[in-house]
mmCIF file of C-alpha atoms in Angstrom:
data_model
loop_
_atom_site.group_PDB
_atom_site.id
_atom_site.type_symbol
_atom_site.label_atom_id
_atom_site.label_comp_id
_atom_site.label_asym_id
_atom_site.label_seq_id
_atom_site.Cartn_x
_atom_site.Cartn_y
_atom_site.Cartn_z
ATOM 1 C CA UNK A 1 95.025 68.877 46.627
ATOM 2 C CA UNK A 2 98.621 69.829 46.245
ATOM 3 C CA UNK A 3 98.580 70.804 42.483
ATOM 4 C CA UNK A 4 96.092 73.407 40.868
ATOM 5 C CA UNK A 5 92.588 72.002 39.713
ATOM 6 C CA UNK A 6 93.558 71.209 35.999
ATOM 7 C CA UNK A 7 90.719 71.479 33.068
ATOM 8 C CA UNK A 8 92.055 70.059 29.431
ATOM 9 C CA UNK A 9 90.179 72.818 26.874
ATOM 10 C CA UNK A 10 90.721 72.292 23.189
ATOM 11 C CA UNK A 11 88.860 72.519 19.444
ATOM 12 C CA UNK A 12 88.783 69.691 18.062
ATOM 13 C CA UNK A 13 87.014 67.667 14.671
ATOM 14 C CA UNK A 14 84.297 65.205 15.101
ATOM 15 C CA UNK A 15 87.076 62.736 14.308
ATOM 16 C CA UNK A 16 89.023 64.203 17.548
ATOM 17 C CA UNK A 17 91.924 65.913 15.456
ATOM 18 C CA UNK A 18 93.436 69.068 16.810
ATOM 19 C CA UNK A 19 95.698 69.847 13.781
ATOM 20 C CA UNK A 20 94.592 69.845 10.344
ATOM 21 C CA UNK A 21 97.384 67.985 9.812
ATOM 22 C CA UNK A 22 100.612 66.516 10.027
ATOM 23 C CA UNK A 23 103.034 69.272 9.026
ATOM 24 C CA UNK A 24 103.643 72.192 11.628
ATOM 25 C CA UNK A 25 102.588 74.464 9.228
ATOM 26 C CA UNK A 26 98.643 73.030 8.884
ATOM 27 C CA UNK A 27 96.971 74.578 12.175
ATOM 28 C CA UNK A 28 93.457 75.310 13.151
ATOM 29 C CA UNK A 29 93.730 78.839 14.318
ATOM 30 C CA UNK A 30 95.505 79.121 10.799
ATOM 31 C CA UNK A 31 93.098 77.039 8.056
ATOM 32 C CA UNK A 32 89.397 76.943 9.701
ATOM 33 C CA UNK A 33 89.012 80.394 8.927
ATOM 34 C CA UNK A 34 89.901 80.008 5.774
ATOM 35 C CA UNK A 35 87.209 77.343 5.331
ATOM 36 C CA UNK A 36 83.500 77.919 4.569
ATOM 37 C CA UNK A 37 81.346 76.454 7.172
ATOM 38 C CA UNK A 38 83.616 76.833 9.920
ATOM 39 C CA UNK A 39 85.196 80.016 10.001
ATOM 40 C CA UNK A 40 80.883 81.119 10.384
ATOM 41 C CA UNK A 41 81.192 79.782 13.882
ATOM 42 C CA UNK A 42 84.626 79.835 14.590
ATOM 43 C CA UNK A 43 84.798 82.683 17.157
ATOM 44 C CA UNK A 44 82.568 80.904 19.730
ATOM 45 C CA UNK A 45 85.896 78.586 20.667
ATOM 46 C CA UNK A 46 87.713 82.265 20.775
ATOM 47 C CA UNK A 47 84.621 83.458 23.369
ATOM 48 C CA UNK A 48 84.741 80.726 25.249
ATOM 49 C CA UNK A 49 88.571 80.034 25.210
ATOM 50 C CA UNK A 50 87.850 84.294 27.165
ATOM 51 C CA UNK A 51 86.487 82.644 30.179
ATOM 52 C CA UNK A 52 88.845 80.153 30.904
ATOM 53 C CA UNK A 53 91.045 80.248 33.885
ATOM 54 C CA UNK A 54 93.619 83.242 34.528
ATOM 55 C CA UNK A 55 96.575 80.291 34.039
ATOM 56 C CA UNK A 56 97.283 78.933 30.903
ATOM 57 C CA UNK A 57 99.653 75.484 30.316
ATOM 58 C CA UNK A 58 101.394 75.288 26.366
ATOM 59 C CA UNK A 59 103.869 73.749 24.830
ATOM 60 C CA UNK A 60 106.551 75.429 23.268
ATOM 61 C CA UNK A 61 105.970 73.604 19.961
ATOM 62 C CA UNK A 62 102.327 74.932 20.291
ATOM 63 C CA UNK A 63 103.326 78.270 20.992
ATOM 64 C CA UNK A 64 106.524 78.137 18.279
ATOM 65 C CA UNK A 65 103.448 77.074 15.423
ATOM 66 C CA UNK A 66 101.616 80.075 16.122
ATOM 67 C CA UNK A 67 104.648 82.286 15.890
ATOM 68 C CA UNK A 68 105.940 83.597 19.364
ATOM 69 C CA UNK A 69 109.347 83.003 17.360
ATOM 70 C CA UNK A 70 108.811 85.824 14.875
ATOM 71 C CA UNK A 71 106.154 88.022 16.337
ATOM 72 C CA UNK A 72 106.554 91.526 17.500
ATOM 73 C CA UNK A 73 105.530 92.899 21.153
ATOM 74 C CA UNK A 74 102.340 92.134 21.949
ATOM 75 C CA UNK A 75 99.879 93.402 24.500
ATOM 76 C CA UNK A 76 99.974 92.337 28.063
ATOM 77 C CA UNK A 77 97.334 90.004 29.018
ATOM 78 C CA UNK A 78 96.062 89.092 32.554
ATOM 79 C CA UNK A 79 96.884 85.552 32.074
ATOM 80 C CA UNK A 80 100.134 83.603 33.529
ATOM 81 C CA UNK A 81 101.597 81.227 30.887
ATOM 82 C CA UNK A 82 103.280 77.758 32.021
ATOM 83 C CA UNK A 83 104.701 76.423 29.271
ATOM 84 C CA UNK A 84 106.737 72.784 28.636
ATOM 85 C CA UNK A 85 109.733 73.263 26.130
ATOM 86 C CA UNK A 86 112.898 71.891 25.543
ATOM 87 C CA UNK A 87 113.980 72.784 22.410
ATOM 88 C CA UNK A 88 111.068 74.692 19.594
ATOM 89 C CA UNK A 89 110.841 78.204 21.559
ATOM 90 C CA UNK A 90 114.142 80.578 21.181
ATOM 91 C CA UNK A 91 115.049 84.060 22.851
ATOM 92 C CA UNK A 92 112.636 86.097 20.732
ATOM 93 C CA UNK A 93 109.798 83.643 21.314
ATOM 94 C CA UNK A 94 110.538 83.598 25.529
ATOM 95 C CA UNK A 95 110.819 87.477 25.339
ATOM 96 C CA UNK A 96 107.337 87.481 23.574
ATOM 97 C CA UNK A 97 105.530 85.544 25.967
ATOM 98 C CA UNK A 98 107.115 87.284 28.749
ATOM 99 C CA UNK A 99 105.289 90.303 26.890
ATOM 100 C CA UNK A 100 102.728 88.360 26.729
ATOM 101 C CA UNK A 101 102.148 86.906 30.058
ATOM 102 C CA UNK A 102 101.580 88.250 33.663
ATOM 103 C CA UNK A 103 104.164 85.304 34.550
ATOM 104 C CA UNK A 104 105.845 83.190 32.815
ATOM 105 C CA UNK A 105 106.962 80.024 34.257
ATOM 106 C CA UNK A 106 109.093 78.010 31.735
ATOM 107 C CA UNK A 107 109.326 74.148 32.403
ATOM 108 C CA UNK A 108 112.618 72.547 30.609
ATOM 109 C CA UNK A 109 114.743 69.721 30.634
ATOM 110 C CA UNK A 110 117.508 71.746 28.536
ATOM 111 C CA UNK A 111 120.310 73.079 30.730
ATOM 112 C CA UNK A 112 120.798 75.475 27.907
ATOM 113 C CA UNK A 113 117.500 76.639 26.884
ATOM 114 C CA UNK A 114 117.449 80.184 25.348
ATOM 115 C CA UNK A 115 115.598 80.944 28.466
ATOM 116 C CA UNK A 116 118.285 81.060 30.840
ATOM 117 C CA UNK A 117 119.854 84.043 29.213
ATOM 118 C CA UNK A 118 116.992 85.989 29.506
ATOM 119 C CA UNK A 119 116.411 88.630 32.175
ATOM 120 C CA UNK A 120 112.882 89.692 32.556
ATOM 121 C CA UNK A 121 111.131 89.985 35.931
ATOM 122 C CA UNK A 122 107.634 87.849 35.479
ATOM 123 C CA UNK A 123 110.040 84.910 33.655
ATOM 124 C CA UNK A 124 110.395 81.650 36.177
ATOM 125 C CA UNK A 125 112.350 78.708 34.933
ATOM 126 C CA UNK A 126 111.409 74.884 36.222
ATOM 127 C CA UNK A 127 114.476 72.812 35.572
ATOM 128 C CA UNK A 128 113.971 68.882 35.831
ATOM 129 C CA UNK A 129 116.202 66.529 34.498
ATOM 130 C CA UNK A 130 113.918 64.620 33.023
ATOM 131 C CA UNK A 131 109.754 65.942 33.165
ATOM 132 C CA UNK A 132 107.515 65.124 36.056
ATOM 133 C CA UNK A 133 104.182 67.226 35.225
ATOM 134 C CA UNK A 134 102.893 66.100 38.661
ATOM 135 C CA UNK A 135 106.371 67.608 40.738
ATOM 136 C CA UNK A 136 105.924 70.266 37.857
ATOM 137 C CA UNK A 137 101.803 71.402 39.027
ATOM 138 C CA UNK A 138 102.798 71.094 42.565
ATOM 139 C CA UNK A 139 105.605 73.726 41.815
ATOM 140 C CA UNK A 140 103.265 75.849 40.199
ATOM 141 C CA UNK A 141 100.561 75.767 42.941
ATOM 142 C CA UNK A 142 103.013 76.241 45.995
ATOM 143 C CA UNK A 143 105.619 78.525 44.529
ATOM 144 C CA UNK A 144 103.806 80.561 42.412
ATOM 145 C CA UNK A 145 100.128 80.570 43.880
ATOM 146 C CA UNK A 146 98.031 78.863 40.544
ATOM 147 C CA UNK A 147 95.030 77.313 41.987
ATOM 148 C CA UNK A 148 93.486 76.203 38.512
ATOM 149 C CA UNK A 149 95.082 75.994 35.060
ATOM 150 C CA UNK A 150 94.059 75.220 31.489
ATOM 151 C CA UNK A 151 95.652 72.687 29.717
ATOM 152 C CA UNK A 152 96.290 73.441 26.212
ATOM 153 C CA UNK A 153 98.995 71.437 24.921
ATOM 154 C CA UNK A 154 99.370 69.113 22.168
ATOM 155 C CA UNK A 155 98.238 65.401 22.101
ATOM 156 C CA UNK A 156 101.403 63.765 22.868
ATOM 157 C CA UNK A 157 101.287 65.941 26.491
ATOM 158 C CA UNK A 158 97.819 65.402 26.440
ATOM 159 C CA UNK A 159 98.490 61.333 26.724
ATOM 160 C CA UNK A 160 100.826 61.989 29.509
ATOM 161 C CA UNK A 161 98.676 64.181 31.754
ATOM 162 C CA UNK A 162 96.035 61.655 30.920
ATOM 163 C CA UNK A 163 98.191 58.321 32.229
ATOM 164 C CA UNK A 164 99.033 60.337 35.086
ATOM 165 C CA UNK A 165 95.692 60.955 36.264
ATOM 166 C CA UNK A 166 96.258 64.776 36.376
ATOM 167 C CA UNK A 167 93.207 65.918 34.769
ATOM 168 C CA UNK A 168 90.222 66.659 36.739
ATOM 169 C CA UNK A 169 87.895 68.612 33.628
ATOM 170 C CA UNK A 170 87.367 68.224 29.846
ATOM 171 C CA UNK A 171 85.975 71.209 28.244
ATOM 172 C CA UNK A 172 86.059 70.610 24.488
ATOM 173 C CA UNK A 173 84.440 72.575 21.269
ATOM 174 C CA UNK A 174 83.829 70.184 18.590
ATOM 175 C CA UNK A 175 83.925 72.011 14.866
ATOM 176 C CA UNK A 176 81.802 70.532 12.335
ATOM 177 C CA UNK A 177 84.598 68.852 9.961
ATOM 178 C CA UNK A 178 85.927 65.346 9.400
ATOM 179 C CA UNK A 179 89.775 65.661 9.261
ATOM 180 C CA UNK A 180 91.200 61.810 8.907
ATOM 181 C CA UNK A 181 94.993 61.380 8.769
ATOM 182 C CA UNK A 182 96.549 58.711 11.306
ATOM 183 C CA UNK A 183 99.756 60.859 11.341
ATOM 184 C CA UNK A 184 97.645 63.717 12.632
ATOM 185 C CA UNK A 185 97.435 64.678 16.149
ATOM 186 C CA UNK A 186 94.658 64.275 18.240
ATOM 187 C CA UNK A 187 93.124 65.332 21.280
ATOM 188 C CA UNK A 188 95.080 62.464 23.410
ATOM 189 C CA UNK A 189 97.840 60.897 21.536
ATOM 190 C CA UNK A 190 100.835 59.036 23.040
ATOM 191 C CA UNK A 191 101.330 55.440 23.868
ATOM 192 C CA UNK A 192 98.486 52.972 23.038
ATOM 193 C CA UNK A 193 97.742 50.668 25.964
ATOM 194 C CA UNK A 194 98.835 47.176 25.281
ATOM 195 C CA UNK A 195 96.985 45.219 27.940
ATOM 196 C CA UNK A 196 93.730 44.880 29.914
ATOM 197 C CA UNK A 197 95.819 45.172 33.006
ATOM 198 C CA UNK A 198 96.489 48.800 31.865
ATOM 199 C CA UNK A 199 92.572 49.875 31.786
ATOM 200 C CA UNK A 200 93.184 52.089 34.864
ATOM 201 C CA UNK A 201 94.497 54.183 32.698
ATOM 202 C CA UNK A 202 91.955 55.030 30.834
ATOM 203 C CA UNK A 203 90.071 58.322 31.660
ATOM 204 C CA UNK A 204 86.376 57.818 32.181
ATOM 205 C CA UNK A 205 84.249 60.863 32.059
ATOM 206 C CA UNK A 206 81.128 62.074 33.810
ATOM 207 C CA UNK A 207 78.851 64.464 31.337
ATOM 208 C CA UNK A 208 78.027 68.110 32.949
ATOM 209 C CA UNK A 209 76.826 70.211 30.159
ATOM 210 C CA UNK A 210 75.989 69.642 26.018
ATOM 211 C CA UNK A 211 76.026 73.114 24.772
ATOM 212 C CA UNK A 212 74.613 73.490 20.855
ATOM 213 C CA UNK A 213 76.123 76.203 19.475
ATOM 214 C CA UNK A 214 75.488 78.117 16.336
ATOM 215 C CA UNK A 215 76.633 76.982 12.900
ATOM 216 C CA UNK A 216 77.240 73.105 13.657
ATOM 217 C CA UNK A 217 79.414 73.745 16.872
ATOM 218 C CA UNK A 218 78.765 71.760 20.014
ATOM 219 C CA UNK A 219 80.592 72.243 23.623
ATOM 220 C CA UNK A 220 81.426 68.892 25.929
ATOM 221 C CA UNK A 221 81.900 69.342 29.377
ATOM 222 C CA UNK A 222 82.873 66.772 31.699
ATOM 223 C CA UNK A 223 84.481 66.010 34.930
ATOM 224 C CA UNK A 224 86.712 63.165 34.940
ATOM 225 C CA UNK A 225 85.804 60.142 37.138
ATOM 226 C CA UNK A 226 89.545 59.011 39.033
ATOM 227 C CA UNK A 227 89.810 55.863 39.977
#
C-alpha cells in the first residue's frame, strides 16, 4: 500500500453526533464533563484514545476549537500531528502544536498560511493547490515514514476520506446521550449521495470487536470492506 494504514477513531452520541452542537464553541471534550451520566465514564474514550497510533490526522478547525490558538507551551508528546488547514489555525496555534508534536506536517491550500513564517525544526508544510488526501497520505508515508495514522477530523473530512475509499478501520466510542440537531456535525457528514449509481460509495463495515464499557459506554470496531 502506498499510503499509511488509516483507522477513523472518534466519540460519538447514539445519534452519531460528534459536536454537541452547531456553534464552535459547544464541544465534547468541553460539555460531557460537565454532564451527569457521562462525564462518570468519560475517561475510557481518553484511555483508549492512549493506545492509538503514534500519528495523529486533525483539522485545524478541530484543533483551533480546543484552543491551540490561545494556549501556552505544552508538553512534548511522542505523537506526530498531520493536520489539514487553510485558514482557522494562526502562528501561536502552529507554534503550539509544533510544541506539541514530535512532527508536524501541515497540509494547506493557503499560499500564505501563518505557517510559512514559522521556523521550527519538526514543522513540514504540504502545499496543494487544491486538497488531494490520497497524494496527501502517500506524502506522509514516503517522505516522512508514517505507516499508520488516526483520523480524527471533523465530519465534513470525514465524508471525503470516506468517498475516497481511504479508510481501512473504524474504531468508535459511543457515549450514552441523544444529541439531535440537523445542523450538527456528525461522524460522516458531506455530500449526500443522489443516486443508486453512487452506492459504491458507501462504506460497508465488517464487525471485529463490541466492547461494553462501564457507565453506558460501548466501543465499535470494524474493518472496512473496499469494494
Amino acid at each position: 500500500m502506498d499510503r499509511p494504514i488509516t483507522t477513523l477513531f472518534m466519540l460519538m452520541s447514539v445519534d452519531g453526533k460528534i459536536s454537541t452542537g452547531a456553534a464552535d464553541d459547544l464541544d465534547v471534550d468541553k460539555d460531557f464533563p460537565q454532564i451527569a451520566g457521562l462525564r462518570e465514564g468519560l475517561r475510557q474514550y481518553y484511555e483508549i484514545e492512549q493506545t492509538t497510533d503514534l500519528w495523529s490526522l486533525n483539522s485545524g478547525r478541530v484543533q483551533a476549537k480546543i484552543g491551540a490558538n490561545t494556549k501556552g507551551a505544552p508538553d512534548r508528546m511522542p505523537v506526530s500531528f498531520a493536520v489539514i488547514d487553510n485558514t482557522h489555525l494562526q502562528e501561536n496555534g502552529i507554534r503550539y502544536l509544533c510544541a506539541l508534536s514530535k512532527e508536524l506536517v501541515l497540509i494547506t491550500s493557503n499560499a500564505k498560511h501563518p505557517a510559512f513564517s514559522v521556523e521550527e525544526g519538526n514543522l513540514h508544510i504540504i502545499y496543494q493547490e487544491e486538497l488531494s488526501l490520497k497524494d496527501a497520505l502517500a506524502k506522509l508515508k514516503s517522505e516522512y515514514g508514517c505507516e499508520r495514522i488516526t483520523i480524527q477530523t471533523g465530519g465534513t473530512l470525514n465524508g471525503l476520506f470516506l468517498r475516497e475509499k481511504l479508510f481501512d478501520y473504524v474504531d468508535i466510542v459511543v457515549a450514552p446521550v441523544l444529541i439531535g440537531g440537523k445542523d450538527t456535525s456528525t461522524l460522516i457528514d458531506g455530500k449526500s449521495l443522489l443516486s443508486q449509481s453512487e452506492l459504491s460509495g458507501l462504506g460497508v463495515l465488517k464487525l471485529q470487536e463490541c466492547v461494553v464499557l462501564e457507565d453506558s459506554y460501548l466501543r465499535l470496531r470494524y474493518e472496512v470492506v473496499h469494494g
